[in-house]
Coordinates of C-alpha atoms in Angstrom, one line a residue:
M1425 CA -36.9 155.7 34.4
K1426 CA -38.6 158.3 36.8
N1427 CA -41.9 159.8 36.0
N1428 CA -40.4 163.3 35.4
E1429 CA -37.9 161.8 32.7
Y1430 CA -41.0 159.9 31.1
P1431 CA -42.1 161.8 28.0
K1432 CA -45.4 163.5 28.2
I1433 CA -48.8 164.4 26.1
G1434 CA -48.6 167.5 24.8
I1435 CA -52.5 169.1 24.9
R1436 CA -52.7 172.6 22.1
P1437 CA -56.5 174.1 22.7
I1438 CA -56.7 175.8 19.2
I1439 CA -58.9 178.4 18.7
D1440 CA -60.8 181.3 16.3
G1441 CA -58.0 184.0 16.5
R1442 CA -60.5 186.6 15.4
R1443 CA -60.3 188.9 18.6
K1444 CA -63.4 191.3 19.9
G1445 CA -65.9 188.5 20.4
I1446 CA -65.2 185.5 18.8
R1447 CA -62.1 184.2 20.7
E1448 CA -63.2 185.3 23.6
S1449 CA -66.7 183.4 23.7
L1450 CA -64.5 180.6 23.1
E1451 CA -61.8 180.6 25.4
E1452 CA -63.1 179.1 27.9
T1453 CA -64.8 176.2 25.9
T1454 CA -61.4 175.5 24.4
M1455 CA -59.2 175.1 27.4
N1456 CA -61.7 173.5 29.0
M1457 CA -61.2 170.8 26.5
A1458 CA -57.9 170.7 26.3
K1459 CA -58.1 170.3 30.6
N1460 CA -60.8 167.4 29.9
V1461 CA -58.8 165.5 27.6
A1462 CA -55.7 165.9 29.7
G1463 CA -58.0 164.4 32.9
F1464 CA -59.1 161.3 30.5
Y1465 CA -55.1 160.2 29.6
A1466 CA -54.2 160.4 33.0
E1467 CA -57.2 158.5 34.9
N1468 CA -56.6 155.9 31.9
L1469 CA -53.0 155.5 31.2
R1470 CA -50.0 154.8 33.1
Y1471 CA -46.0 155.1 32.3
P1472 CA -44.1 151.3 32.2
D1473 CA -43.4 152.3 36.0
G1474 CA -47.3 152.4 37.2
S1475 CA -47.1 156.3 37.2
R1476 CA -50.0 158.3 35.9
V1477 CA -49.1 159.5 32.3
E1478 CA -48.4 163.5 32.4
C1479 CA -50.2 166.0 30.3
I1480 CA -48.5 169.4 29.3
I1481 CA -51.2 172.1 28.8
A1482 CA -50.3 175.4 26.6
D1483 CA -50.4 178.2 28.2
T1484 CA -53.1 180.0 26.5
C1485 CA -55.4 178.9 23.2
I1486 CA -53.6 178.7 20.1
G1487 CA -55.0 181.3 18.0
G1488 CA -51.7 182.0 15.5
V1489 CA -48.2 181.4 14.9
K1490 CA -46.9 183.1 17.9
E1491 CA -48.9 181.4 19.6
A1492 CA -48.1 177.8 18.2
A1493 CA -44.7 179.2 18.6
N1494 CA -44.8 179.6 22.2
C1495 CA -46.4 176.7 23.0
A1496 CA -43.8 174.6 20.9
E1497 CA -41.1 176.3 23.4
K1498 CA -42.8 174.9 26.5
F1499 CA -43.1 171.5 25.3
K1500 CA -39.6 171.2 24.8
R1501 CA -38.8 172.3 27.9
N1502 CA -41.0 169.9 29.6
N1503 CA -40.3 166.6 27.4
V1504 CA -43.3 166.2 25.4
G1505 CA -42.7 163.3 23.3
L1506 CA -46.1 163.3 21.6
T1507 CA -48.9 166.0 20.6
L1508 CA -52.5 166.5 20.5
S1509 CA -54.3 169.4 19.1
V1510 CA -58.4 170.1 20.2
T1511 CA -60.5 172.3 19.1
P1512 CA -64.5 172.8 18.9
C1513 CA -64.2 175.7 16.0
W1514 CA -62.6 176.8 13.2
C1515 CA -59.3 178.2 13.4
Y1516 CA -56.1 178.8 11.2
G1517 CA -55.2 175.9 9.7
S1518 CA -51.2 176.2 8.6
E1519 CA -50.9 178.6 11.3
T1520 CA -51.4 176.8 14.2
I1521 CA -50.2 173.2 13.4
D1522 CA -47.5 171.6 15.5
M1523 CA -44.3 171.3 13.3
D1524 CA -42.0 169.2 14.8
P1525 CA -41.4 166.0 12.5
L1526 CA -39.9 163.8 15.0
I1527 CA -43.2 164.1 17.2
P1528 CA -46.3 162.1 16.5
K1529 CA -49.2 164.3 16.3
A1530 CA -53.1 164.2 16.5
I1531 CA -56.0 166.4 16.0
W1532 CA -59.3 166.0 17.6
G1533 CA -62.0 168.3 15.5
F1534 CA -65.3 168.7 18.0
N1535 CA -68.3 167.3 15.9
G1536 CA -70.8 170.5 16.4
T1537 CA -72.8 172.5 14.6
E1538 CA -72.6 175.8 16.6
R1539 CA -68.9 176.2 15.6
P1540 CA -66.9 174.1 12.8
G1541 CA -64.4 172.1 14.8
A1542 CA -64.7 169.6 12.1
V1543 CA -63.4 172.2 9.4
Y1544 CA -60.7 173.1 11.3
L1545 CA -59.6 169.4 11.7
A1546 CA -60.1 169.1 7.4
A1547 CA -57.9 172.2 7.1
A1548 CA -55.2 171.5 9.4
L1549 CA -54.7 168.1 8.1
A1550 CA -54.5 168.9 5.0
A1551 CA -51.7 171.5 5.9
H1552 CA -50.3 168.6 7.6
N1553 CA -50.2 166.7 4.7
Q1554 CA -48.9 168.9 2.2
K1555 CA -46.2 169.8 4.6
G1556 CA -45.0 166.1 4.8
L1557 CA -46.1 165.6 8.4
P1558 CA -48.3 162.6 9.1
T1559 CA -51.0 163.4 11.8
F1560 CA -54.2 161.4 13.1
G1561 CA -57.4 162.9 13.1
I1562 CA -60.2 161.9 15.4
Y1563 CA -63.7 163.2 14.3
G1564 CA -66.4 161.7 16.4
H1565 CA -69.2 160.3 14.7
D1566 CA -72.4 162.0 16.4
V1567 CA -72.9 165.6 16.6
Q1568 CA -72.5 167.3 20.5
D1569 CA -73.7 170.3 22.0
L1570 CA -71.0 173.1 22.3
G1571 CA -70.7 172.8 25.9
D1572 CA -70.5 169.5 26.1
M1573 CA -67.6 168.3 27.8
S1574 CA -68.4 164.3 27.3
I1575 CA -66.1 162.4 25.5
P1576 CA -67.6 159.8 22.9
E1577 CA -66.7 156.7 23.0
D1578 CA -65.4 156.3 19.6
V1579 CA -63.3 159.5 20.7
Q1580 CA -62.0 157.8 23.5
E1581 CA -61.1 154.5 21.8
K1582 CA -59.2 156.8 18.8
L1583 CA -57.6 159.2 21.5
L1584 CA -56.1 156.1 23.5
R1585 CA -54.7 154.5 20.4
F1586 CA -52.9 157.7 19.4
A1587 CA -51.6 158.1 22.7
K1588 CA -50.2 154.8 23.8
A1589 CA -48.7 154.5 20.3
G1590 CA -47.1 157.9 20.8
L1591 CA -46.0 157.4 24.0
A1592 CA -44.4 154.2 22.9
V1593 CA -42.4 156.2 19.9
A1594 CA -41.4 158.9 22.7
I1595 CA -40.1 156.4 25.5
M1596 CA -38.1 154.5 22.2
R1597 CA -36.1 157.8 21.1
G1598 CA -32.7 157.8 22.6
K1599 CA -32.4 154.6 24.6
S1600 CA -30.2 151.7 23.4
Y1601 CA -30.6 148.1 22.4
L1602 CA -28.0 145.6 23.9
A1603 CA -26.8 142.4 22.4
I1604 CA -24.7 140.6 24.6
G1605 CA -22.6 138.0 22.0
S1606 CA -22.6 137.8 18.3
V1607 CA -25.2 135.5 15.8
S1608 CA -27.0 132.6 17.2
M1609 CA -26.6 129.6 15.0
G1610 CA -26.9 131.9 11.9
I1611 CA -30.3 133.1 12.8
A1612 CA -31.0 136.0 10.5
G1613 CA -33.0 138.3 13.5
S1614 CA -29.9 137.6 15.5
I1615 CA -27.6 139.8 13.3
V1616 CA -28.6 143.2 15.2
N1617 CA -29.4 145.9 12.3
P1618 CA -28.0 149.4 13.9
E1619 CA -29.2 151.0 11.1
F1620 CA -33.2 149.6 11.5
L1621 CA -32.6 150.4 15.0
Q1622 CA -31.5 154.0 14.7
E1623 CA -33.5 155.3 11.7
Y1624 CA -36.7 153.6 12.3
L1625 CA -36.8 153.8 16.2
G1626 CA -34.3 156.3 17.7
L1627 CA -32.5 153.3 19.1
R1628 CA -28.6 153.3 20.1
S1629 CA -27.3 149.9 19.3
E1630 CA -24.8 148.4 21.9
F1631 CA -22.6 145.5 21.6
V1632 CA -21.1 143.5 24.1
D1633 CA -19.1 140.3 24.2
S1634 CA -20.7 137.6 26.3
S1635 CA -17.0 136.8 27.6
E1636 CA -18.3 140.2 29.4
I1637 CA -20.6 137.9 31.8
L1638 CA -18.0 135.7 32.7
R1639 CA -15.2 138.4 33.4
R1640 CA -18.1 139.8 35.7
I1641 CA -18.4 136.2 37.3
Q1642 CA -14.4 135.7 37.9
L1643 CA -13.9 139.1 39.0
E1644 CA -17.6 139.4 41.4
I1645 CA -18.3 142.4 39.5
Y1646 CA -21.5 142.4 40.9
D1647 CA -23.9 143.2 44.1
K1648 CA -22.5 140.7 46.6
D1649 CA -25.2 141.2 49.0
E1650 CA -27.9 141.1 46.5
Y1651 CA -26.8 137.5 44.7
K1652 CA -26.7 136.2 47.9
K1653 CA -30.4 137.1 48.9
A1654 CA -31.1 136.1 45.0
L1655 CA -29.5 133.0 45.3
E1656 CA -31.5 132.1 48.6
W1657 CA -34.7 133.4 47.1
T1658 CA -34.1 131.0 44.1
I1659 CA -33.3 127.6 45.6
K1660 CA -36.7 128.5 47.7
N1661 CA -38.6 128.9 44.7
C1662 CA -37.2 127.5 41.8
A1663 CA -34.4 124.8 42.7
V1664 CA -37.4 123.1 45.0
N1665 CA -39.4 122.8 41.5
E1666 CA -36.3 121.2 40.2
G1667 CA -37.6 118.6 37.7
D1668 CA -36.4 115.3 36.5
D1669 CA -33.2 115.1 34.6
Y1670 CA -34.0 113.0 31.0
N1671 CA -30.6 113.5 30.1
P1672 CA -28.7 109.4 29.3
E1673 CA -26.9 108.5 32.1
H1674 CA -23.7 108.8 30.3
L1675 CA -24.1 112.5 30.0
K1676 CA -25.9 113.7 33.5
R1677 CA -24.0 115.9 35.9
S1678 CA -23.3 115.4 39.4
R1679 CA -25.8 117.0 42.0
Q1680 CA -22.5 119.3 43.0
Q1681 CA -22.3 120.6 39.3
K1682 CA -25.9 121.1 38.9
D1683 CA -25.8 123.2 42.2
K1684 CA -22.9 125.4 40.9
D1685 CA -25.4 125.9 37.8
W1686 CA -27.9 127.1 40.2
E1687 CA -25.2 129.6 41.6
F1688 CA -23.8 130.6 37.7
V1689 CA -26.8 131.2 36.2
V1690 CA -28.1 133.5 39.1
K1691 CA -24.9 135.7 38.6
M1692 CA -25.6 135.5 34.9
T1693 CA -29.1 137.3 35.6
L1694 CA -28.0 139.7 38.0
I1695 CA -25.0 140.6 35.2
M1696 CA -27.3 140.8 32.2
R1697 CA -29.7 143.5 34.0
D1698 CA -26.8 145.1 35.2
L1699 CA -25.7 145.3 31.8
M1700 CA -29.0 147.1 30.5
I1701 CA -29.6 149.3 32.9
G1702 CA -26.9 149.7 35.5
N1703 CA -26.1 149.0 39.3
D1704 CA -25.1 152.1 41.5
K1705 CA -24.0 149.6 44.3
L1706 CA -21.0 148.7 41.7
H1707 CA -19.7 152.2 42.1
K1708 CA -18.8 151.6 45.9
T1709 CA -16.6 148.4 44.5
G1710 CA -14.8 150.5 42.5
Y1711 CA -16.4 149.6 39.1
S1712 CA -18.1 152.8 38.0
E1713 CA -17.9 152.1 34.4
E1714 CA -19.9 149.1 34.7
A1715 CA -22.3 150.7 36.9
M1716 CA -23.6 153.1 34.5
G1717 CA -24.9 150.2 32.2
H1718 CA -25.9 150.7 28.7
N1719 CA -29.1 152.9 28.8
A1720 CA -31.2 149.6 27.3
I1721 CA -34.6 149.6 27.0
A1722 CA -34.4 146.3 25.3
G1723 CA -32.1 143.6 25.1
G1724 CA -30.8 139.8 23.8
F1725 CA -28.3 137.3 25.0
Q1726 CA -26.6 134.7 22.1
G1727 CA -26.3 132.1 24.2
Q1728 CA -26.4 129.1 21.3
R1729 CA -24.1 128.1 20.5
Q1730 CA -20.5 129.0 21.3
W1731 CA -21.7 129.6 25.3
T1732 CA -24.0 127.3 25.5
D1733 CA -21.5 124.6 24.4
F1734 CA -19.5 124.8 27.4
L1735 CA -21.4 127.1 30.5
P1736 CA -25.0 127.2 31.9
N1737 CA -27.7 128.5 29.1
G1738 CA -29.6 131.5 29.4
D1739 CA -32.8 130.1 30.4
F1740 CA -33.2 130.8 33.9
S1741 CA -32.0 134.5 33.5
E1742 CA -34.2 135.5 30.3
A1743 CA -37.3 134.2 32.0
I1744 CA -36.6 135.9 35.2
L1745 CA -35.8 139.1 33.3
N1746 CA -39.0 138.8 31.4
S1747 CA -40.9 137.8 34.0
S1748 CA -42.6 140.7 36.2
F1749 CA -40.7 139.7 39.6
D1750 CA -37.7 138.3 40.9
W1751 CA -35.9 138.4 44.3
N1752 CA -36.4 141.8 45.0
G1753 CA -40.3 141.3 44.9
I1754 CA -42.6 142.3 42.1
R1755 CA -41.4 144.7 39.3
E1756 CA -41.7 146.2 35.9
P1757 CA -40.5 142.9 32.9
F1758 CA -37.8 143.5 30.8
A1759 CA -37.9 143.2 27.1
F1760 CA -35.1 140.5 26.9
A1761 CA -34.6 138.4 23.7
T1762 CA -33.9 134.8 23.3
E1763 CA -30.9 134.3 20.7
D1764 CA -30.1 137.9 20.7
D1765 CA -32.9 137.9 18.2
H1766 CA -33.3 141.4 18.0
L1767 CA -36.5 141.5 15.7
N1768 CA -38.2 139.7 18.1
G1769 CA -36.8 141.6 21.3
I1770 CA -38.1 144.9 19.5
S1771 CA -41.5 143.2 18.9
M1772 CA -42.0 142.2 22.3
L1773 CA -40.7 145.9 23.4
F1774 CA -43.6 147.4 21.2
G1775 CA -46.1 145.2 23.0
K1776 CA -44.7 145.8 26.6
L1777 CA -44.9 149.8 25.6
L1778 CA -48.2 149.5 24.8
T1779 CA -49.4 147.3 27.4
N1780 CA -47.3 147.7 29.9
T1781 CA -47.5 143.8 30.6
A1782 CA -44.8 141.0 30.3
Q1783 CA -43.9 139.4 26.9
I1784 CA -43.9 135.8 26.0
F1785 CA -41.2 134.7 23.8
A1786 CA -41.5 131.9 21.9
D1787 CA -40.3 129.4 18.9
V1788 CA -43.5 129.6 16.5
R1789 CA -43.0 125.8 15.9
T1790 CA -45.3 123.4 15.3
Y1791 CA -49.4 123.6 13.4
W1792 CA -51.2 120.5 14.4
S1793 CA -53.8 120.0 12.1
P1794 CA -57.3 118.1 13.6
A1795 CA -55.9 115.3 11.9
S1796 CA -52.3 115.1 13.0
I1797 CA -53.6 115.6 16.4
Q1798 CA -56.1 112.4 16.2
R1799 CA -53.6 110.5 14.6
V1800 CA -50.7 111.2 17.3
T1801 CA -53.4 110.8 20.4
G1802 CA -56.3 109.0 19.1
W1803 CA -58.4 112.8 20.4
K1804 CA -60.6 114.1 17.9
P1805 CA -60.1 118.2 18.3
E1806 CA -63.0 119.9 19.7
G1807 CA -64.2 123.1 20.1
V1808 CA -61.5 126.1 19.7
L1809 CA -59.4 123.2 18.7
A1810 CA -61.4 121.8 16.4
D1811 CA -59.4 123.5 13.4
G1812 CA -56.2 122.8 14.9
A1813 CA -53.4 124.8 16.6
I1814 CA -50.1 126.4 16.6
H1815 CA -47.6 125.3 19.2
L1816 CA -45.5 128.3 20.6
I1817 CA -42.6 126.5 22.6
N1818 CA -38.8 127.5 23.2
S1819 CA -35.9 126.3 25.5
G1820 CA -37.2 127.9 28.6
S1821 CA -36.7 131.6 28.4
C1822 CA -40.6 132.3 28.2
T1823 CA -41.6 134.9 31.2
L1824 CA -43.2 133.0 33.9
D1825 CA -46.3 135.4 33.7
G1826 CA -47.3 133.6 30.7
T1827 CA -48.5 130.6 32.8
G1828 CA -51.7 132.6 33.0
R1829 CA -52.2 131.8 36.6
Q1830 CA -52.9 135.8 37.4
S1831 CA -56.6 136.2 37.6
E1832 CA -58.9 138.7 36.9
D1833 CA -62.5 138.3 37.3
G1834 CA -61.8 134.5 37.6
K1835 CA -60.3 134.6 34.3
P1836 CA -56.5 133.8 33.6
V1837 CA -54.6 137.4 32.8
M1838 CA -51.2 139.0 32.1
K1839 CA -51.3 141.9 34.2
P1840 CA -49.3 145.1 34.9
F1841 CA -47.0 144.6 37.5
W1842 CA -48.6 147.2 39.6
K1843 CA -51.8 144.6 39.7
I1844 CA -50.4 141.6 40.7
N1845 CA -50.0 140.2 43.7
Q1846 CA -48.1 137.8 45.8
E1847 CA -50.4 135.2 45.8
E1848 CA -50.1 135.2 42.0
V1849 CA -46.4 135.4 42.4
D1850 CA -46.6 132.0 44.0
K1851 CA -48.7 130.5 41.7
M1852 CA -46.8 131.3 39.0
L1853 CA -43.6 129.9 40.4
G1854 CA -45.8 127.1 41.9
A1855 CA -46.9 126.3 38.2
T1856 CA -43.3 126.2 36.5
K1857 CA -40.6 123.6 36.8
W1858 CA -37.0 123.8 36.4
Y1859 CA -35.5 121.1 34.5
P1860 CA -31.9 120.3 34.0
A1861 CA -31.1 121.5 30.9
S1862 CA -30.7 118.9 27.7
L1863 CA -27.2 118.2 27.5
E1864 CA -27.7 117.6 23.5
Y1865 CA -28.7 120.8 22.7
F1866 CA -27.0 122.7 25.8
R1867 CA -23.4 121.0 26.5
G1868 CA -22.8 123.6 29.2
G1869 CA -25.9 122.6 31.7
G1870 CA -28.1 125.0 33.2
Y1871 CA -31.6 125.0 33.7
S1872 CA -35.0 125.4 31.6
S1873 CA -38.3 126.4 32.6
K1874 CA -41.3 124.1 31.7
F1875 CA -45.1 125.3 32.0
L1876 CA -48.4 125.0 30.3
T1877 CA -50.5 128.4 29.6
E1878 CA -53.8 128.4 31.1
P1879 CA -56.3 128.4 28.5
G1880 CA -58.9 131.1 27.1
M1881 CA -56.3 134.2 27.5
P1882 CA -57.2 136.5 24.4
V1883 CA -53.3 137.5 22.8
T1884 CA -51.8 139.2 20.2
M1885 CA -48.7 137.6 18.1
C1886 CA -46.6 139.7 16.4
R1887 CA -43.4 140.0 14.6
I1888 CA -40.9 142.4 13.1
N1889 CA -39.3 141.1 9.7
L1890 CA -36.5 143.1 7.5
V1891 CA -37.0 142.5 3.8
K1892 CA -34.7 143.3 1.3
G1893 CA -35.6 146.0 -1.1
I1894 CA -38.7 146.9 1.6
G1895 CA -37.1 147.3 5.1
P1896 CA -39.2 146.1 7.9
V1897 CA -42.9 145.1 8.0
L1898 CA -45.1 143.9 10.5
Q1899 CA -46.6 140.6 11.1
I1900 CA -49.8 140.5 13.7
A1901 CA -52.4 137.4 14.5
E1902 CA -54.7 138.3 17.4
G1903 CA -56.1 134.8 18.8
V1904 CA -56.3 132.7 21.7
T1905 CA -54.7 130.4 23.8
A1906 CA -55.7 126.9 24.3
T1907 CA -55.0 123.5 25.9
F1908 CA -55.7 120.0 25.5
P1909 CA -56.5 117.3 27.8
Q1910 CA -53.6 116.4 29.8
E1911 CA -53.4 112.8 28.2
V1912 CA -53.6 114.4 24.9
F1913 CA -51.2 117.4 26.1
D1914 CA -48.6 114.4 27.4
K1915 CA -48.3 112.8 24.0
I1916 CA -48.4 115.9 21.8
D1917 CA -45.4 117.3 24.6
K1918 CA -43.3 114.7 24.2
R1919 CA -42.7 114.9 20.6
T1920 CA -40.5 118.3 21.3
D1921 CA -39.0 118.5 24.1
K1922 CA -41.2 118.1 27.7
T1923 CA -38.7 120.0 29.7
W1924 CA -39.7 123.3 28.0
P1925 CA -42.5 125.8 28.5
S1926 CA -45.8 125.3 26.0
T1927 CA -48.3 128.2 24.6
F1928 CA -51.0 126.9 22.6
F1929 CA -52.2 129.3 20.0
I1930 CA -55.4 129.9 17.9
P1931 CA -55.3 132.8 16.0
R1932 CA -58.7 134.3 14.5
L1933 CA -59.9 133.2 11.1
T1934 CA -61.4 135.5 8.8
G1935 CA -61.7 132.9 6.0
K1936 CA -59.4 134.7 3.3
G1937 CA -55.5 135.0 2.8
H1938 CA -53.3 134.8 5.5
F1939 CA -56.0 133.7 8.1
K1940 CA -58.5 131.4 6.0
D1941 CA -57.3 128.8 8.4
V1942 CA -54.6 128.1 10.7
Y1943 CA -52.6 126.3 8.6
S1944 CA -52.6 129.8 6.6
V1945 CA -51.0 131.7 9.8
M1946 CA -48.1 129.3 10.6
N1947 CA -47.1 128.9 6.7
Y1948 CA -47.0 132.9 6.5
W1949 CA -45.5 133.6 9.4
G1950 CA -41.9 135.0 8.4
A1951 CA -39.6 133.8 11.0
N1952 CA -39.1 131.2 13.3
H1953 CA -40.0 133.6 16.5
G1954 CA -43.0 135.3 17.5
A1955 CA -43.6 138.0 20.2
I1956 CA -46.8 136.8 22.1
S1957 CA -48.8 139.8 24.3
Y1958 CA -51.9 139.8 26.3
G1959 CA -54.5 141.3 25.0
H1960 CA -55.9 141.9 21.7
I1961 CA -53.8 144.7 20.5
G1962 CA -53.5 144.9 16.7
G1963 CA -55.5 148.1 16.4
D1964 CA -52.6 149.2 18.6
L1965 CA -49.9 148.1 16.9
I1966 CA -51.1 149.0 13.6
S1967 CA -51.0 152.8 15.0
L1968 CA -47.7 152.1 16.2
A1969 CA -46.2 150.9 12.9
S1970 CA -47.5 153.9 10.8
M1971 CA -46.0 155.9 13.0
L1972 CA -42.6 154.5 12.4
S1973 CA -43.6 154.3 8.8
I1974 CA -43.5 150.2 9.1
P1975 CA -45.9 148.6 6.6
V1976 CA -48.0 145.9 8.3
C1977 CA -48.0 142.8 5.8
M1978 CA -50.3 140.7 7.6
H1979 CA -53.1 141.1 9.9
N1980 CA -56.9 139.7 11.3
V1981 CA -57.7 143.3 12.6
D1982 CA -61.4 144.4 11.9
E1983 CA -61.2 147.5 9.4
D1984 CA -63.2 149.7 12.0
K1985 CA -59.9 149.3 14.6
I1986 CA -57.6 150.3 11.9
F1987 CA -56.6 154.2 12.6
R1988 CA -53.4 155.8 11.0
P1989 CA -52.5 159.2 9.8
S1990 CA -55.2 160.7 7.4
S1991 CA -52.6 161.3 4.8
W1992 CA -52.8 157.6 4.7
A1993 CA -56.2 157.9 2.2
A1994 CA -54.4 159.8 -0.2
F1995 CA -52.3 156.6 -1.2
G1996 CA -55.2 154.6 -2.4
S1997 CA -58.1 152.7 -1.5
D1998 CA -56.8 149.5 -0.6
A1999 CA -55.4 149.6 3.0
E2000 CA -52.7 147.2 2.9
G2001 CA -51.4 148.6 -1.0
S2002 CA -51.9 152.5 0.6
D2003 CA -50.0 151.3 4.1
Y2004 CA -46.8 150.4 1.8
R2005 CA -47.0 153.1 -0.5
A2006 CA -46.9 155.6 2.5
C2007 CA -44.5 153.8 4.8
E2008 CA -42.4 154.1 1.1
A2009 CA -42.8 157.8 0.7
Y2010 CA -42.4 159.3 4.4
G2011 CA -39.1 156.7 5.0
P2012 CA -38.0 156.2 8.2
L2013 CA -38.9 158.8 11.3
Y2014 CA -35.1 159.3 12.4
K2015 CA -33.3 158.9 8.7

């Protein structure tokens, strides 16, 4: 997506409409407030391609309904996807509000005593709530002077939280989720639900049979020059780190077959990408329909079992697509789900849009209690591992960014692609081995990535689940990555599959409910998969979920980080219950 195609933030300067003194005295202050916020957003927010977020400001301050309509028309012409109204004064509530029901909206009412911006904030929020238009209210904690153009820290936090979530909503709208294949091994998340995608997210559902990959390989419907480049890069950077073949002797494949598997999985990767976003170069070879792709912002591949029982698995393709680099260099990662678990794929997409970073896809596989660790390894857990850990591990499809070999201030991180350098790419590749696939799992062969995530990274795990009678619900767990001493890890690693990547996750505990202990987080997790994002983004996820009327059933986010539309307060004083009631009352955004 090019920068001019990304949705923009619309800034609405709202003013007291009374002429002959009052409005005139506020024009400059009000418009400067809008320009100041626009500059703040441009400085602090980026689109997924790394370009700065753009803001569109109304041509004039908005003092009444005609100017509100003029602003709305300008916003339509300029692809505005969310709006922020700002004012330092009293204005006319229902006459000046944003009436578009599909656009996330917020109001910043300046906390000052000279002019009552907070009074307008309350009046306008009441108007939105009465009309069924959920709106975020932003009101600074401390009083400012009327001419003070600084943005207080607490206001900055809410401005960014609203904008990140609102941009995610707007960027998703009109795109597609691409399902390659059908349901994997009866996994519920693999049963792609078009109604959920359409009504809650504004996404189309696109379906392609797995045989399309085989057709394109056999008919050579891919860029042959790029394939040559990709294969050379893969041999140099991945095949060179091919791990030992742990398969039983009677199942091991020949060297010739393994080399052909490398060729096959590289072609798979090219084709999966082309299916998602298209490839203009295919026009020149007579495949104009294939060149267009499916306009997909996220996707997934069924793989098991019908494909993997006789053809190489998708582990390499999924790992490379989800990473922030490939043979073409450092680039934006995809959100691409193993086993076509679209609910985890969308969870990955949420994390990616909020952070612009690659996302880890993993099984939420094992809770290791302190007693179990000591019994199996002879080592008594200590420090961050003293309460046990959740082992996140899947069959090699995890982003290589998950190695934790990027760094900032000497600490392991996962960064937006435009901040990653080639040295970090080399470290990620060097930390990853590629083992011949376990042929008892994957009869068709292929390669699985293997690494151990660096400790000490703040991360957030989330997951959408569909529940009959409720609809979608979101789970969130903030925590940190950890590792064991090497000899301890070796013993744990061999109990599952020593050819797969491992991330050990320690959720932040609250001592009660779902976060009473590490076991409870694992016990209450709603499915077999989780999407893991760098950073503690639970507050951003909660704001995003509220925009989409998706209730949050489990989280460990501090109360002062929870930011939802003001109308949620009218649904009761218990935060979780009011969330459910509000989401039920408003319903899906696009229904």
